[in-house]
């Protein structure tokens, strides 16, 4: 499930718990960036934010997939998310497709084109294939996002899930015990696959 609690000093405390997806950060404005099935862990967070719209500032959602047919929950995105005030949804597919009138291109390239402002009170939550995450993180840095404003999951590295096998070790962190979601400034270096 999802748990988001609020801190009433003019800011909201965002605490997201999605099975293996945990984020803690004070933020009014949210930028969700997902690729392919990477939307699944973010979807319930997005829906919670939309259900509690008055507690959040601007919400931007950038989501891409290989094709229009691969976009997860497209009907919900078009009928609910795109019709919610204060929410901007940007969709993209990798290659041109008959009947598709939206953006064509990879998520990292579209991110650079959209050039989101790196406001002090904005947090980016990124989930998708490792190669997408790698280039999205670089793009966010170019836009001025600080490492502490960017969260991403690294659960691909997990094997035993209890910190015994060492496979998920990244510097001083174990993904299974210390994550699997990390602020970019919390990890010493990204694994090679990112």
PDB file of C-alpha atoms in Angstrom:
ATOM      1  CA  UNK A   1       0.000   0.000   0.000  1.00  0.00           C
ATOM      2  CA  UNK A   2       0.865   3.653  -0.066  1.00  0.00           C
ATOM      3  CA  UNK A   3       1.358   5.825   2.975  1.00  0.00           C
ATOM      4  CA  UNK A   4       1.823   9.556   2.608  1.00  0.00           C
ATOM      5  CA  UNK A   5       1.739  11.698   5.726  1.00  0.00           C
ATOM      6  CA  UNK A   6       1.752  15.470   5.889  1.00  0.00           C
ATOM      7  CA  UNK A   7       3.710  17.990   7.922  1.00  0.00           C
ATOM      8  CA  UNK A   8       1.769  21.239   8.380  1.00  0.00           C
ATOM      9  CA  UNK A   9       4.461  23.907   8.485  1.00  0.00           C
ATOM     10  CA  UNK A  10       3.686  25.098   5.002  1.00  0.00           C
ATOM     11  CA  UNK A  11       5.323  21.989   3.589  1.00  0.00           C
ATOM     12  CA  UNK A  12       4.217  18.426   3.111  1.00  0.00           C
ATOM     13  CA  UNK A  13       6.231  15.475   4.286  1.00  0.00           C
ATOM     14  CA  UNK A  14       6.093  12.894   1.566  1.00  0.00           C
ATOM     15  CA  UNK A  15       6.480   9.335   2.741  1.00  0.00           C
ATOM     16  CA  UNK A  16       5.792   6.794   0.064  1.00  0.00           C
ATOM     17  CA  UNK A  17       5.715   3.099   0.827  1.00  0.00           C
ATOM     18  CA  UNK A  18       5.030   0.812  -2.148  1.00  0.00           C
ATOM     19  CA  UNK A  19       6.029  -2.766  -1.387  1.00  0.00           C
ATOM     20  CA  UNK A  20       9.749  -2.176  -2.082  1.00  0.00           C
ATOM     21  CA  UNK A  21       9.489   1.511  -2.989  1.00  0.00           C
ATOM     22  CA  UNK A  22      10.145   3.925  -0.097  1.00  0.00           C
ATOM     23  CA  UNK A  23      10.817   7.649  -0.339  1.00  0.00           C
ATOM     24  CA  UNK A  24      11.063  10.283   2.394  1.00  0.00           C
ATOM     25  CA  UNK A  25      11.306  13.928   1.350  1.00  0.00           C
ATOM     26  CA  UNK A  26       9.731  17.292   2.028  1.00  0.00           C
ATOM     27  CA  UNK A  27       8.316  18.505  -1.283  1.00  0.00           C
ATOM     28  CA  UNK A  28       5.408  20.476  -2.660  1.00  0.00           C
ATOM     29  CA  UNK A  29       6.089  19.835  -6.346  1.00  0.00           C
ATOM     30  CA  UNK A  30       6.581  16.372  -7.781  1.00  0.00           C
ATOM     31  CA  UNK A  31       8.096  15.123 -11.022  1.00  0.00           C
ATOM     32  CA  UNK A  32       7.404  11.472 -11.808  1.00  0.00           C
ATOM     33  CA  UNK A  33       9.497   9.924 -14.591  1.00  0.00           C
ATOM     34  CA  UNK A  34       8.738   6.363 -15.670  1.00  0.00           C
ATOM     35  CA  UNK A  35       9.674   4.065 -18.506  1.00  0.00           C
ATOM     36  CA  UNK A  36       7.791   0.918 -19.500  1.00  0.00           C
ATOM     37  CA  UNK A  37       6.558  -1.130 -16.564  1.00  0.00           C
ATOM     38  CA  UNK A  38       8.481   1.288 -14.310  1.00  0.00           C
ATOM     39  CA  UNK A  39       5.171   3.123 -14.075  1.00  0.00           C
ATOM     40  CA  UNK A  40       3.714   0.337 -11.912  1.00  0.00           C
ATOM     41  CA  UNK A  41       5.546   1.243  -8.655  1.00  0.00           C
ATOM     42  CA  UNK A  42       4.788   4.936  -9.168  1.00  0.00           C
ATOM     43  CA  UNK A  43       1.122   4.552 -10.164  1.00  0.00           C
ATOM     44  CA  UNK A  44      -0.361   4.197  -6.681  1.00  0.00           C
ATOM     45  CA  UNK A  45       1.732   7.147  -5.460  1.00  0.00           C
ATOM     46  CA  UNK A  46       0.492   9.248  -8.375  1.00  0.00           C
ATOM     47  CA  UNK A  47      -3.111   8.211  -7.688  1.00  0.00           C
ATOM     48  CA  UNK A  48      -2.735   9.067  -3.998  1.00  0.00           C
ATOM     49  CA  UNK A  49      -1.362  12.491  -4.877  1.00  0.00           C
ATOM     50  CA  UNK A  50      -4.248  13.054  -7.314  1.00  0.00           C
ATOM     51  CA  UNK A  51      -6.792  11.929  -4.697  1.00  0.00           C
ATOM     52  CA  UNK A  52      -5.247  14.418  -2.251  1.00  0.00           C
ATOM     53  CA  UNK A  53      -4.588  17.130  -4.820  1.00  0.00           C
ATOM     54  CA  UNK A  54      -4.967  20.038  -2.357  1.00  0.00           C
ATOM     55  CA  UNK A  55      -1.924  18.855  -0.412  1.00  0.00           C
ATOM     56  CA  UNK A  56       0.495  19.122  -3.335  1.00  0.00           C
ATOM     57  CA  UNK A  57       1.716  21.769  -5.710  1.00  0.00           C
ATOM     58  CA  UNK A  58       2.536  21.161  -9.338  1.00  0.00           C
ATOM     59  CA  UNK A  59       2.668  17.548 -10.496  1.00  0.00           C
ATOM     60  CA  UNK A  60       4.447  16.587 -13.714  1.00  0.00           C
ATOM     61  CA  UNK A  61       4.359  13.039 -15.062  1.00  0.00           C
ATOM     62  CA  UNK A  62       6.683  11.980 -17.875  1.00  0.00           C
ATOM     63  CA  UNK A  63       6.021   8.448 -19.069  1.00  0.00           C
ATOM     64  CA  UNK A  64       7.336   6.567 -22.065  1.00  0.00           C
ATOM     65  CA  UNK A  65       7.220   3.105 -23.541  1.00  0.00           C
ATOM     66  CA  UNK A  66       8.334   1.211 -26.628  1.00  0.00           C
ATOM     67  CA  UNK A  67       4.952   1.621 -28.311  1.00  0.00           C
ATOM     68  CA  UNK A  68       1.505   3.024 -27.578  1.00  0.00           C
ATOM     69  CA  UNK A  69       0.319  -0.538 -26.975  1.00  0.00           C
ATOM     70  CA  UNK A  70       2.923  -0.903 -24.214  1.00  0.00           C
ATOM     71  CA  UNK A  71       1.827   2.183 -22.256  1.00  0.00           C
ATOM     72  CA  UNK A  72       0.527   0.828 -18.941  1.00  0.00           C
ATOM     73  CA  UNK A  73      -2.937   2.040 -17.848  1.00  0.00           C
ATOM     74  CA  UNK A  74      -3.270   4.373 -20.833  1.00  0.00           C
ATOM     75  CA  UNK A  75      -7.038   4.748 -20.396  1.00  0.00           C
ATOM     76  CA  UNK A  76      -6.613   5.875 -16.768  1.00  0.00           C
ATOM     77  CA  UNK A  77      -3.817   8.241 -17.764  1.00  0.00           C
ATOM     78  CA  UNK A  78      -5.919   9.831 -20.504  1.00  0.00           C
ATOM     79  CA  UNK A  79      -9.231   9.962 -18.645  1.00  0.00           C
ATOM     80  CA  UNK A  80      -8.089  10.760 -15.101  1.00  0.00           C
ATOM     81  CA  UNK A  81      -4.514  12.019 -14.903  1.00  0.00           C
ATOM     82  CA  UNK A  82      -4.688  14.276 -17.956  1.00  0.00           C
ATOM     83  CA  UNK A  83      -7.946  15.828 -16.688  1.00  0.00           C
ATOM     84  CA  UNK A  84      -6.743  16.666 -13.172  1.00  0.00           C
ATOM     85  CA  UNK A  85      -6.043  20.375 -12.581  1.00  0.00           C
ATOM     86  CA  UNK A  86      -2.415  21.175 -11.794  1.00  0.00           C
ATOM     87  CA  UNK A  87      -1.190  17.907 -13.310  1.00  0.00           C
ATOM     88  CA  UNK A  88       0.770  17.821 -16.561  1.00  0.00           C
ATOM     89  CA  UNK A  89       1.204  14.484 -18.310  1.00  0.00           C
ATOM     90  CA  UNK A  90       3.798  13.989 -21.036  1.00  0.00           C
ATOM     91  CA  UNK A  91       3.708  10.728 -22.998  1.00  0.00           C
ATOM     92  CA  UNK A  92       6.250   9.423 -25.472  1.00  0.00           C
ATOM     93  CA  UNK A  93       6.905   6.230 -27.406  1.00  0.00           C
ATOM     94  CA  UNK A  94      10.245   5.070 -28.772  1.00  0.00           C
ATOM     95  CA  UNK A  95       9.355   4.834 -32.474  1.00  0.00           C
ATOM     96  CA  UNK A  96       6.674   6.267 -34.766  1.00  0.00           C
ATOM     97  CA  UNK A  97       3.468   4.275 -34.785  1.00  0.00           C
ATOM     98  CA  UNK A  98       0.358   4.563 -36.917  1.00  0.00           C
ATOM     99  CA  UNK A  99      -2.368   6.428 -35.045  1.00  0.00           C
ATOM    100  CA  UNK A 100       0.003   7.897 -32.425  1.00  0.00           C
ATOM    101  CA  UNK A 101      -0.153  11.700 -32.320  1.00  0.00           C
ATOM    102  CA  UNK A 102       1.988  12.208 -29.219  1.00  0.00           C
ATOM    103  CA  UNK A 103       5.732  12.631 -28.818  1.00  0.00           C
ATOM    104  CA  UNK A 104       8.090  10.101 -30.381  1.00  0.00           C
ATOM    105  CA  UNK A 105      11.482   9.572 -28.764  1.00  0.00           C
ATOM    106  CA  UNK A 106      13.163   8.118 -25.719  1.00  0.00           C
ATOM    107  CA  UNK A 107      12.279   9.366 -22.222  1.00  0.00           C
ATOM    108  CA  UNK A 108      15.708  10.974 -21.505  1.00  0.00           C
ATOM    109  CA  UNK A 109      15.608  12.961 -24.767  1.00  0.00           C
ATOM    110  CA  UNK A 110      12.025  14.105 -24.104  1.00  0.00           C
ATOM    111  CA  UNK A 111      13.034  15.083 -20.568  1.00  0.00           C
ATOM    112  CA  UNK A 112      15.740  17.375 -21.945  1.00  0.00           C
ATOM    113  CA  UNK A 113      13.283  18.831 -24.442  1.00  0.00           C
ATOM    114  CA  UNK A 114      10.740  19.568 -21.693  1.00  0.00           C
ATOM    115  CA  UNK A 115      13.505  21.104 -19.528  1.00  0.00           C
ATOM    116  CA  UNK A 116      11.713  21.028 -16.159  1.00  0.00           C
ATOM    117  CA  UNK A 117      12.780  23.737 -13.721  1.00  0.00           C
ATOM    118  CA  UNK A 118      14.843  22.457 -10.799  1.00  0.00           C
ATOM    119  CA  UNK A 119      12.904  24.334  -8.130  1.00  0.00           C
ATOM    120  CA  UNK A 120      14.142  24.041  -4.554  1.00  0.00           C
ATOM    121  CA  UNK A 121      10.873  22.475  -3.444  1.00  0.00           C
ATOM    122  CA  UNK A 122      10.622  19.838  -6.176  1.00  0.00           C
ATOM    123  CA  UNK A 123      11.454  16.140  -6.051  1.00  0.00           C
ATOM    124  CA  UNK A 124      11.906  13.758  -8.991  1.00  0.00           C
ATOM    125  CA  UNK A 125      10.964  10.087  -8.631  1.00  0.00           C
ATOM    126  CA  UNK A 126      12.458   7.964 -11.407  1.00  0.00           C
ATOM    127  CA  UNK A 127      11.627   4.337 -12.202  1.00  0.00           C
ATOM    128  CA  UNK A 128      12.321   2.336 -15.349  1.00  0.00           C
ATOM    129  CA  UNK A 129      14.988   0.319 -17.141  1.00  0.00           C
ATOM    130  CA  UNK A 130      18.563   0.925 -15.891  1.00  0.00           C
ATOM    131  CA  UNK A 131      19.713   2.535 -19.150  1.00  0.00           C
ATOM    132  CA  UNK A 132      16.802   4.992 -19.018  1.00  0.00           C
ATOM    133  CA  UNK A 133      17.522   5.792 -15.363  1.00  0.00           C
ATOM    134  CA  UNK A 134      21.193   6.439 -16.173  1.00  0.00           C
ATOM    135  CA  UNK A 135      20.405   9.012 -18.861  1.00  0.00           C
ATOM    136  CA  UNK A 136      17.476  10.550 -16.939  1.00  0.00           C
ATOM    137  CA  UNK A 137      19.727  11.133 -13.919  1.00  0.00           C
ATOM    138  CA  UNK A 138      22.283  12.852 -16.166  1.00  0.00           C
ATOM    139  CA  UNK A 139      19.518  14.963 -17.733  1.00  0.00           C
ATOM    140  CA  UNK A 140      18.147  16.015 -14.350  1.00  0.00           C
ATOM    141  CA  UNK A 141      21.635  17.082 -13.263  1.00  0.00           C
ATOM    142  CA  UNK A 142      21.988  19.165 -16.439  1.00  0.00           C
ATOM    143  CA  UNK A 143      18.667  20.860 -15.570  1.00  0.00           C
ATOM    144  CA  UNK A 144      20.025  21.804 -12.166  1.00  0.00           C
ATOM    145  CA  UNK A 145      18.429  19.149  -9.976  1.00  0.00           C
ATOM    146  CA  UNK A 146      20.548  18.458  -6.911  1.00  0.00           C
ATOM    147  CA  UNK A 147      21.339  14.865  -5.970  1.00  0.00           C
ATOM    148  CA  UNK A 148      19.120  15.110  -2.885  1.00  0.00           C
ATOM    149  CA  UNK A 149      16.117  15.971  -5.104  1.00  0.00           C
ATOM    150  CA  UNK A 150      16.246  12.740  -7.115  1.00  0.00           C
ATOM    151  CA  UNK A 151      15.094   9.274  -6.035  1.00  0.00           C
ATOM    152  CA  UNK A 152      15.449   6.006  -7.916  1.00  0.00           C
ATOM    153  CA  UNK A 153      15.072   2.305  -7.100  1.00  0.00           C
ATOM    154  CA  UNK A 154      17.990  -0.095  -7.505  1.00  0.00           C
ATOM    155  CA  UNK A 155      16.232  -3.383  -6.694  1.00  0.00           C
ATOM    156  CA  UNK A 156      17.537  -5.028  -9.865  1.00  0.00           C
ATOM    157  CA  UNK A 157      20.679  -5.765  -7.884  1.00  0.00           C
ATOM    158  CA  UNK A 158      18.902  -7.697  -5.130  1.00  0.00           C
ATOM    159  CA  UNK A 159      19.195 -11.463  -4.873  1.00  0.00           C
ATOM    160  CA  UNK A 160      18.818 -12.852  -1.337  1.00  0.00           C
ATOM    161  CA  UNK A 161      16.962  -9.835   0.048  1.00  0.00           C
ATOM    162  CA  UNK A 162      18.532 -10.035   3.533  1.00  0.00           C
ATOM    163  CA  UNK A 163      22.067  -8.689   3.024  1.00  0.00           C
ATOM    164  CA  UNK A 164      23.881 -12.036   3.161  1.00  0.00           C
ATOM    165  CA  UNK A 165      24.949 -12.641  -0.454  1.00  0.00           C
ATOM    166  CA  UNK A 166      26.498  -9.197  -1.013  1.00  0.00           C
ATOM    167  CA  UNK A 167      25.239  -9.023  -4.608  1.00  0.00           C
ATOM    168  CA  UNK A 168      23.343  -5.802  -3.928  1.00  0.00           C
ATOM    169  CA  UNK A 169      26.281  -4.014  -2.290  1.00  0.00           C
ATOM    170  CA  UNK A 170      26.884  -0.519  -3.694  1.00  0.00           C
ATOM    171  CA  UNK A 171      29.746   1.136  -1.854  1.00  0.00           C
ATOM    172  CA  UNK A 172      28.704   1.240   1.804  1.00  0.00           C
ATOM    173  CA  UNK A 173      25.054   0.401   1.065  1.00  0.00           C
ATOM    174  CA  UNK A 174      23.094  -2.789   0.626  1.00  0.00           C
ATOM    175  CA  UNK A 175      20.105  -2.282  -1.662  1.00  0.00           C
ATOM    176  CA  UNK A 176      18.048  -4.947   0.149  1.00  0.00           C
ATOM    177  CA  UNK A 177      18.632  -3.494   3.621  1.00  0.00           C
ATOM    178  CA  UNK A 178      19.215   0.227   3.008  1.00  0.00           C
ATOM    179  CA  UNK A 179      16.888   0.705   0.029  1.00  0.00           C
ATOM    180  CA  UNK A 180      15.801  -0.280  -2.521  1.00  0.00           C
ATOM    181  CA  UNK A 181      15.015   3.380  -3.219  1.00  0.00           C
ATOM    182  CA  UNK A 182      17.826   5.860  -2.803  1.00  0.00           C
ATOM    183  CA  UNK A 183      18.280   9.556  -3.102  1.00  0.00           C
ATOM    184  CA  UNK A 184      21.017  10.040  -5.645  1.00  0.00           C
ATOM    185  CA  UNK A 185      23.295  11.611  -3.009  1.00  0.00           C
ATOM    186  CA  UNK A 186      22.969   8.515  -0.784  1.00  0.00           C
ATOM    187  CA  UNK A 187      24.838   6.176  -3.082  1.00  0.00           C
ATOM    188  CA  UNK A 188      28.600   6.322  -3.531  1.00  0.00           C
ATOM    189  CA  UNK A 189      28.432   5.378  -7.195  1.00  0.00           C
ATOM    190  CA  UNK A 190      25.912   3.864  -9.572  1.00  0.00           C
ATOM    191  CA  UNK A 191      26.353   0.197 -10.468  1.00  0.00           C
ATOM    192  CA  UNK A 192      27.753  -0.540 -13.929  1.00  0.00           C
ATOM    193  CA  UNK A 193      24.355  -1.427 -15.362  1.00  0.00           C
ATOM    194  CA  UNK A 194      23.114   2.130 -14.690  1.00  0.00           C
TER     195      UNK A 194
END
